[in-house]
Coordinates of C-alpha atoms and ligand atoms in Angstrom, one line a residue:
M131 CA -35.2 64.9 34.4
S132 CA -35.2 61.4 32.7
Q133 CA -32.2 59.8 31.5
I134 CA -30.9 59.2 28.3
Y135 CA -28.8 56.2 28.2
L136 CA -26.5 55.8 25.9
D137 CA -23.6 53.8 26.7
N138 CA -24.9 50.3 26.3
A139 CA -21.1 49.4 25.4
A140 CA -20.4 50.2 29.6
T141 CA -23.5 48.2 30.8
T142 CA -27.4 47.3 29.4
S143 CA -30.6 47.6 31.3
V144 CA -32.2 44.2 32.6
R145 CA -34.9 43.4 30.4
P146 CA -38.3 43.0 32.7
E147 CA -38.5 39.3 31.5
V148 CA -35.2 38.3 33.7
V149 CA -35.8 40.3 36.4
E150 CA -39.4 38.1 36.3
E151 CA -37.3 35.1 35.8
M152 CA -34.9 35.7 38.5
I153 CA -37.1 37.2 41.3
K154 CA -38.6 33.3 40.4
V155 CA -35.4 31.9 41.6
L156 CA -34.8 33.9 44.1
T157 CA -37.9 33.5 45.8
H158 CA -38.8 29.9 45.6
D159 CA -35.5 28.3 44.8
F160 CA -33.1 28.4 47.9
G161 CA -31.4 24.9 47.6
N162 CA -28.1 24.9 47.6
P163 CA -27.2 23.2 44.2
S164 CA -24.5 21.1 45.4
S165 CA -26.9 19.8 48.3
T166 CA -28.7 16.1 47.6
Y167 CA -31.9 16.1 49.1
S168 CA -34.9 17.8 46.5
I169 CA -34.4 21.2 46.4
G170 CA -30.8 21.5 46.3
R171 CA -31.0 18.8 43.0
H172 CA -34.3 21.2 41.6
S173 CA -31.1 24.0 42.2
K174 CA -28.7 22.2 40.6
A175 CA -31.4 21.6 37.6
L176 CA -31.5 25.1 36.8
I177 CA -28.4 25.3 36.3
E178 CA -27.9 22.6 34.0
N179 CA -30.8 23.7 32.2
A180 CA -28.9 27.2 31.8
R181 CA -26.0 25.7 30.9
K182 CA -27.7 23.8 27.9
S183 CA -29.5 26.7 26.8
I184 CA -26.6 28.6 26.6
A185 CA -24.0 26.1 24.2
K186 CA -27.1 25.4 22.5
H187 CA -26.9 29.0 20.9
F188 CA -22.7 28.3 20.2
K189 CA -23.4 24.9 18.9
V190 CA -20.8 23.8 22.0
S191 CA -21.3 20.9 24.0
A192 CA -23.0 21.8 27.9
S193 CA -20.2 20.5 29.5
E194 CA -18.0 23.6 27.6
I195 CA -19.7 25.9 29.4
I196 CA -18.5 27.1 32.6
F197 CA -20.0 30.0 34.8
T198 CA -18.0 32.5 35.7
S199 CA -18.7 36.1 37.9
C200 CA -17.6 37.9 34.8
G201 CA -15.8 38.9 31.8
T202 CA -13.2 39.9 33.4
E203 CA -13.0 36.7 35.7
G204 CA -13.4 34.4 32.4
N205 CA -10.1 36.4 30.6
N206 CA -8.2 36.2 33.6
W207 CA -8.8 32.3 34.0
I208 CA -7.8 31.4 30.3
I209 CA -4.8 33.9 30.1
R210 CA -3.8 32.0 33.5
S211 CA -4.2 29.0 32.9
A212 CA -2.9 28.4 29.5
V213 CA 0.4 29.7 30.7
R214 CA 0.6 27.7 33.6
D215 CA -1.2 25.1 33.3
L216 CA -1.5 24.0 28.6
G217 CA 2.6 25.2 28.1
I218 CA 2.0 28.7 26.6
K219 CA 5.7 30.2 26.4
R220 CA 4.2 33.4 24.0
I221 CA 0.9 35.4 24.0
I222 CA 0.2 37.6 20.7
T223 CA -1.9 40.3 21.7
T224 CA -2.7 43.7 20.8
K225 CA -2.9 46.8 23.2
I226 CA -6.0 47.9 22.2
E227 CA -7.2 44.9 24.3
H228 CA -9.4 45.6 27.9
H229 CA -7.4 46.0 30.8
C230 CA -8.6 42.6 32.2
T231 CA -7.0 40.6 29.0
L232 CA -4.0 43.2 29.0
Y233 CA -3.3 43.3 33.0
A234 CA -3.3 40.0 33.4
V235 CA -0.6 39.1 30.1
Q236 CA 1.5 42.0 31.2
Q237 CA 1.1 39.7 34.9
M238 CA 2.2 36.2 33.0
E239 CA 5.3 38.1 31.1
K240 CA 6.1 39.2 35.1
E241 CA 5.5 35.7 37.2
Y242 CA 6.2 33.8 34.0
G243 CA 8.4 35.3 31.6
V244 CA 6.1 34.4 28.8
E245 CA 7.2 36.6 25.6
V246 CA 4.7 39.4 24.8
V247 CA 4.1 39.9 21.1
Y248 CA 1.7 42.9 20.5
L249 CA 0.4 43.1 16.9
S250 CA 0.7 46.8 15.6
I251 CA -3.2 48.5 14.9
L252 CA -3.4 49.9 11.5
P253 CA -4.9 53.6 11.2
N254 CA -8.1 51.8 11.2
S255 CA -7.9 50.6 13.8
E256 CA -8.0 46.9 12.9
I257 CA -5.2 44.1 13.3
D258 CA -2.2 43.6 10.7
Y259 CA -3.1 40.4 9.7
D260 CA -0.4 39.8 7.9
Q261 CA 2.0 40.3 10.9
L262 CA 0.2 37.7 12.8
E263 CA 0.3 35.1 9.9
N264 CA 3.9 35.8 9.8
L265 CA 4.6 35.6 13.7
L266 CA 2.0 32.3 13.4
N267 CA 4.5 30.4 10.6
E268 CA 7.9 31.4 11.8
S269 CA 8.2 29.9 15.3
E270 CA 6.9 26.8 16.6
I271 CA 6.7 28.1 20.3
P272 CA 3.5 27.0 22.0
T273 CA 1.5 30.3 21.6
L274 CA -1.4 31.6 23.0
V275 CA -3.5 34.5 20.0
S276 CA -5.5 36.7 22.2
L277 CA -8.0 39.1 20.5
M278 CA -11.2 40.9 21.6
H279 CA -14.1 39.9 19.1
V280 CA -15.5 43.5 19.0
N281 CA -13.5 46.5 20.3
N282 CA -15.3 48.3 23.4
E283 CA -14.2 52.3 22.7
V284 CA -14.2 51.8 18.8
G285 CA -16.6 48.2 17.5
T286 CA -13.9 47.3 15.3
V287 CA -14.5 43.6 14.7
L288 CA -12.7 41.4 14.2
D289 CA -12.3 38.8 11.7
L290 CA -12.5 35.8 13.8
D291 CA -13.2 33.0 10.8
R292 CA -9.5 34.6 9.6
V293 CA -7.7 34.0 13.0
A294 CA -8.9 30.7 13.9
A295 CA -7.9 28.9 10.7
M296 CA -4.5 30.7 10.9
C297 CA -4.0 29.2 14.5
Q298 CA -6.0 26.0 13.6
K299 CA -3.1 25.4 10.9
N300 CA -0.2 26.9 13.2
N301 CA -1.5 24.6 16.1
A302 CA -1.7 28.1 18.4
L303 CA -4.6 28.5 21.0
F304 CA -6.7 31.2 19.9
H305 CA -8.4 33.3 22.7
S306 CA -10.9 35.9 21.9
D307 CA -13.0 37.7 24.5
T308 CA -16.7 37.9 23.4
V309 CA -18.1 40.4 26.2
Q310 CA -19.3 43.1 23.4
S311 CA -20.2 40.5 21.1
V312 CA -22.1 37.7 22.7
G313 CA -26.0 38.2 22.1
K314 CA -25.2 41.1 19.6
I315 CA -23.7 38.1 16.9
E316 CA -24.5 35.3 16.3
I317 CA -21.3 32.8 16.7
D318 CA -20.6 29.4 15.5
L319 CA -18.4 27.6 17.7
E320 CA -18.7 24.2 15.6
K321 CA -17.7 26.2 12.1
T322 CA -15.3 28.4 13.9
P323 CA -12.9 27.0 15.7
V324 CA -12.0 29.1 19.1
D325 CA -10.3 28.0 21.3
F326 CA -12.3 30.0 24.5
I327 CA -14.4 32.7 24.6
V328 CA -15.9 34.8 27.2
A329 CA -18.9 36.1 27.6
S330 CA -21.0 38.5 30.5
A331 CA -24.3 38.5 31.4
H332 CA -24.8 43.0 31.9
K333 CA -24.0 43.4 28.0
F334 CA -26.9 41.7 26.8
H335 CA -29.8 43.2 29.0
G336 CA -28.9 40.3 31.9
P337 CA -27.9 40.3 35.8
K338 CA -24.2 41.8 36.6
G339 CA -22.4 39.8 38.7
A340 CA -23.1 36.4 36.1
G341 CA -20.4 35.6 33.3
F342 CA -19.7 32.2 31.5
T343 CA -16.8 30.9 29.6
F344 CA -16.4 28.3 26.9
V345 CA -13.5 26.1 27.2
R346 CA -13.0 23.9 23.8
K347 CA -13.2 20.2 25.1
K348 CA -9.8 19.6 24.1
N349 CA -8.1 22.1 26.1
A350 CA -7.7 21.1 30.0
L351 CA -7.8 24.3 32.2
K352 CA -6.8 23.8 35.4
P353 CA -9.5 26.2 38.0
L354 CA -8.1 29.5 39.4
I355 CA -11.0 29.7 41.9
V356 CA -10.3 26.5 44.1
G357 CA -12.4 24.9 47.0
G358 CA -15.1 23.1 45.8
E359 CA -16.6 20.5 43.1
Q360 CA -18.4 23.1 41.7
E361 CA -18.4 23.5 37.7
K362 CA -16.6 20.0 37.9
G363 CA -14.0 21.7 39.7
M364 CA -13.5 23.9 37.2
R365 CA -14.8 27.2 39.5
A366 CA -14.9 26.5 43.0
G367 CA -18.0 28.5 45.0
T368 CA -21.6 28.3 45.6
E369 CA -23.3 28.3 42.4
A370 CA -25.7 31.8 42.2
P371 CA -29.0 30.6 40.7
H372 CA -30.7 33.5 40.2
Q373 CA -28.1 35.0 38.1
V374 CA -27.1 31.9 36.2
V375 CA -31.0 31.1 35.1
G376 CA -31.1 35.4 34.4
M377 CA -28.3 35.1 32.1
A378 CA -29.9 32.3 30.0
K379 CA -33.0 33.8 29.7
A380 CA -31.3 37.0 28.8
L381 CA -29.0 35.6 26.3
E382 CA -32.0 33.3 25.0
L383 CA -33.9 37.0 24.5
S384 CA -31.3 38.6 22.8
Y385 CA -31.1 35.6 20.2
Q386 CA -35.1 35.9 19.9
H387 CA -35.1 39.4 19.0
L388 CA -31.5 39.6 17.5
E389 CA -32.7 40.1 13.6
E390 CA -35.3 43.3 15.0
D391 CA -32.9 44.7 17.4
S392 CA -29.7 44.4 15.4
K393 CA -31.8 46.2 13.0
K394 CA -33.4 48.8 14.6
I395 CA -29.5 49.5 16.3
T396 CA -28.2 49.8 12.9
D397 CA -30.8 52.2 12.4
L398 CA -30.3 54.4 15.1
R399 CA -26.8 54.2 14.4
D400 CA -27.1 55.6 10.8
Y401 CA -29.3 58.1 12.2
C402 CA -26.8 59.9 14.7
K403 CA -23.7 59.6 12.2
M404 CA -25.9 61.7 9.8
S405 CA -27.1 63.9 12.2
L406 CA -23.9 64.0 13.3
E407 CA -22.2 65.2 10.0
Q408 CA -25.0 67.6 9.9
N409 CA -24.6 69.8 12.3
F410 CA -20.7 69.5 13.4
P411 CA -19.5 69.7 10.2
G412 CA -16.0 68.5 10.1
V413 CA -16.7 65.4 12.8
K414 CA -15.2 62.1 12.2
F415 CA -15.9 59.0 13.2
N416 CA -12.7 57.0 14.7
G417 CA -12.4 53.3 13.5
N418 CA -12.4 51.4 9.8
G419 CA -16.0 52.9 9.0
S420 CA -17.5 49.6 9.0
T421 CA -17.4 49.3 12.8
F422 CA -19.8 46.9 14.6
Y423 CA -23.5 48.3 14.7
N424 CA -23.9 49.4 18.7
V425 CA -21.0 51.7 18.7
L426 CA -19.9 55.2 17.5
N427 CA -16.9 56.4 18.4
I428 CA -17.2 60.2 17.9
L429 CA -14.6 62.7 17.3
L430 CA -15.6 66.6 17.9
P431 CA -14.6 68.9 16.1
F432 CA -14.3 71.2 19.7
S433 CA -12.5 73.7 21.2
P434 CA -10.3 72.7 24.2
E435 CA -12.5 74.7 26.7
K436 CA -15.6 72.6 24.8
T437 CA -14.2 69.9 25.4
A438 CA -13.4 70.0 29.5
M439 CA -17.2 71.5 29.9
M440 CA -18.8 68.5 27.3
L441 CA -19.3 65.5 29.6
F442 CA -20.4 67.7 32.5
H443 CA -23.0 69.7 30.1
L444 CA -24.1 66.3 29.0
D445 CA -24.7 64.7 32.6
M446 CA -26.4 67.9 33.7
K447 CA -28.7 67.4 31.0
G448 CA -29.0 63.9 31.9
V449 CA -27.2 62.3 29.1
A450 CA -25.5 59.2 29.8
V451 CA -22.6 58.3 27.3
S452 CA -18.5 57.7 27.9
R453 CA -15.5 60.0 26.6
G454 CA -13.4 57.0 24.9
S455 CA -10.9 59.8 24.7
A456 CA -7.8 61.7 25.3
C457 CA -7.9 63.1 28.6
Q458 CA -10.5 61.4 31.0
S459 CA -11.8 64.1 33.2
G460 CA -9.6 64.5 35.7
S461 CA -6.8 62.7 34.2
Q462 CA -4.7 63.0 31.5
K463 CA -4.0 59.8 30.5
P464 CA -5.6 59.3 27.0
S465 CA -7.6 56.0 26.1
H466 CA -5.3 53.5 25.7
V467 CA -7.2 52.1 22.5
L468 CA -7.1 55.1 20.4
A469 CA -3.4 55.9 21.3
E470 CA -2.7 52.9 19.2
F471 CA -3.9 54.2 16.1
L472 CA -5.5 58.2 16.4
K473 CA -3.0 61.1 15.2
D474 CA -1.4 62.8 17.9
E475 CA -3.3 65.9 16.8
D476 CA -6.9 63.9 17.1
L477 CA -5.7 62.4 20.0
L478 CA -5.8 66.0 21.6
K479 CA -9.8 66.6 20.4
P480 CA -12.4 65.4 22.6
S481 CA -13.9 61.8 21.5
L482 CA -17.5 60.6 22.4
R483 CA -18.3 56.8 22.4
V484 CA -21.7 56.7 21.9
S485 CA -23.6 52.9 22.1
F486 CA -26.9 51.7 21.5
G487 CA -29.7 49.6 22.6
H488 CA -33.1 48.3 21.4
D489 CA -34.8 51.0 24.1
N490 CA -33.5 54.0 22.3
S491 CA -35.4 56.0 19.9
K492 CA -34.9 58.7 17.6
E493 CA -35.8 61.0 19.9
E494 CA -33.1 60.5 22.6
I495 CA -30.6 61.2 19.7
D496 CA -32.2 64.1 18.9
F497 CA -31.7 65.3 22.0
L498 CA -27.9 64.4 22.2
I499 CA -27.5 66.2 19.3
N500 CA -29.1 69.3 20.8
V501 CA -27.3 69.2 24.1
L502 CA -23.8 68.7 22.3
K503 CA -25.2 72.0 20.0
N504 CA -25.6 74.2 23.1
V505 CA -22.2 73.2 24.7
Ligands
LIG751 N1 -13.6 42.6 27.8 C1 -14.9 43.1 27.2 C2 -14.4 43.7 25.5 C3 -15.3 44.6 28.1 O1 -15.7 45.5 27.0 C4 -15.5 44.3 29.1 C5 -16.4 44.9 30.2 O2 -16.6 46.3 29.5 C6 -14.8 43.1 29.8 C7 -13.7 42.7 29.2 C8 -15.0 42.6 31.3 O3 -16.4 42.3 31.3 P1 -16.8 42.8 33.3 O4 -17.5 43.5 33.4 O5 -18.3 41.4 33.1 O6 -15.8 42.2 34.1

């Protein structure tokens, strides 16, 4: 049975050219980048070239890119160090952030007593921009604004320029979790004054276990992981040249193919939306109607019995999608994202997160619809 993978917000397939590059490095470049002899220096050069290549896409300096193991690490590092080392006393965020941000913020509240303000989420899944502006205007307390660029469950897009301008005007630091947007939309950090962004290679067809963080030069973060001078002392631990080279290659390819891939994915998403509307009268889509082009969060007009069967049925037929919703299988916990803006009655209905990639096809969507019709 072939697999139909429609969960590209969870992770993505690794592009063959990325695998090829990684194998080359694993086979030939095993030197420790900290060693001073030639094979070590060569590994170091691979890492520095990857750093330059990544920095170029965001129009920043290579020294502002720090390699990490994943998005979770990047978000934890920024939030913790901003409080511990940059004197942050208040964090403004939302309850629809990824758990790695939410829990890191809660930790800072517990350990350092920082004030945490959660912005209201409007029924259309967007933040209340006016509330953010008022909060920033009202107080001069050293503040970190931590807001994700693209929400991983619904695809709501934050207006980065608008928030960055508000933060700059009010001397607040701005951290954006860009894990879902890096490689899928251009981000110009020369133009947009965000202080920190975070990325994870496995979300843009690169390897798992590799990520990077952009830290604007003026913000002197201190490391979370100590014990070595790697990454200019910002993140100790022997580097993984194959991971870093694979990540840079994946990012390069993502941006090289951005126009055609984003068009193809948008067409697939629109086709899926139209097919669902034709086949399931009453279907609704969670979010503000202009969510990110690769995600559809679908509210199906199914009975509770059908709901219980839905994911099981999809899995049996080889379709991989996520249940971005009400009750996860085996647990009665609602999605912390949907719970913030859906009405109670809708929260009880089954939601599905379908997220598309460049390797999906219309035939796969037809198959998904057929499986759903037969639940
Ligand atoms: N932030 C967002 C928005 C995500 O979607 C994810 C992964 O699902 C993460 C952070 C965590 O990234 P990683 O899997 O690299 O730890």
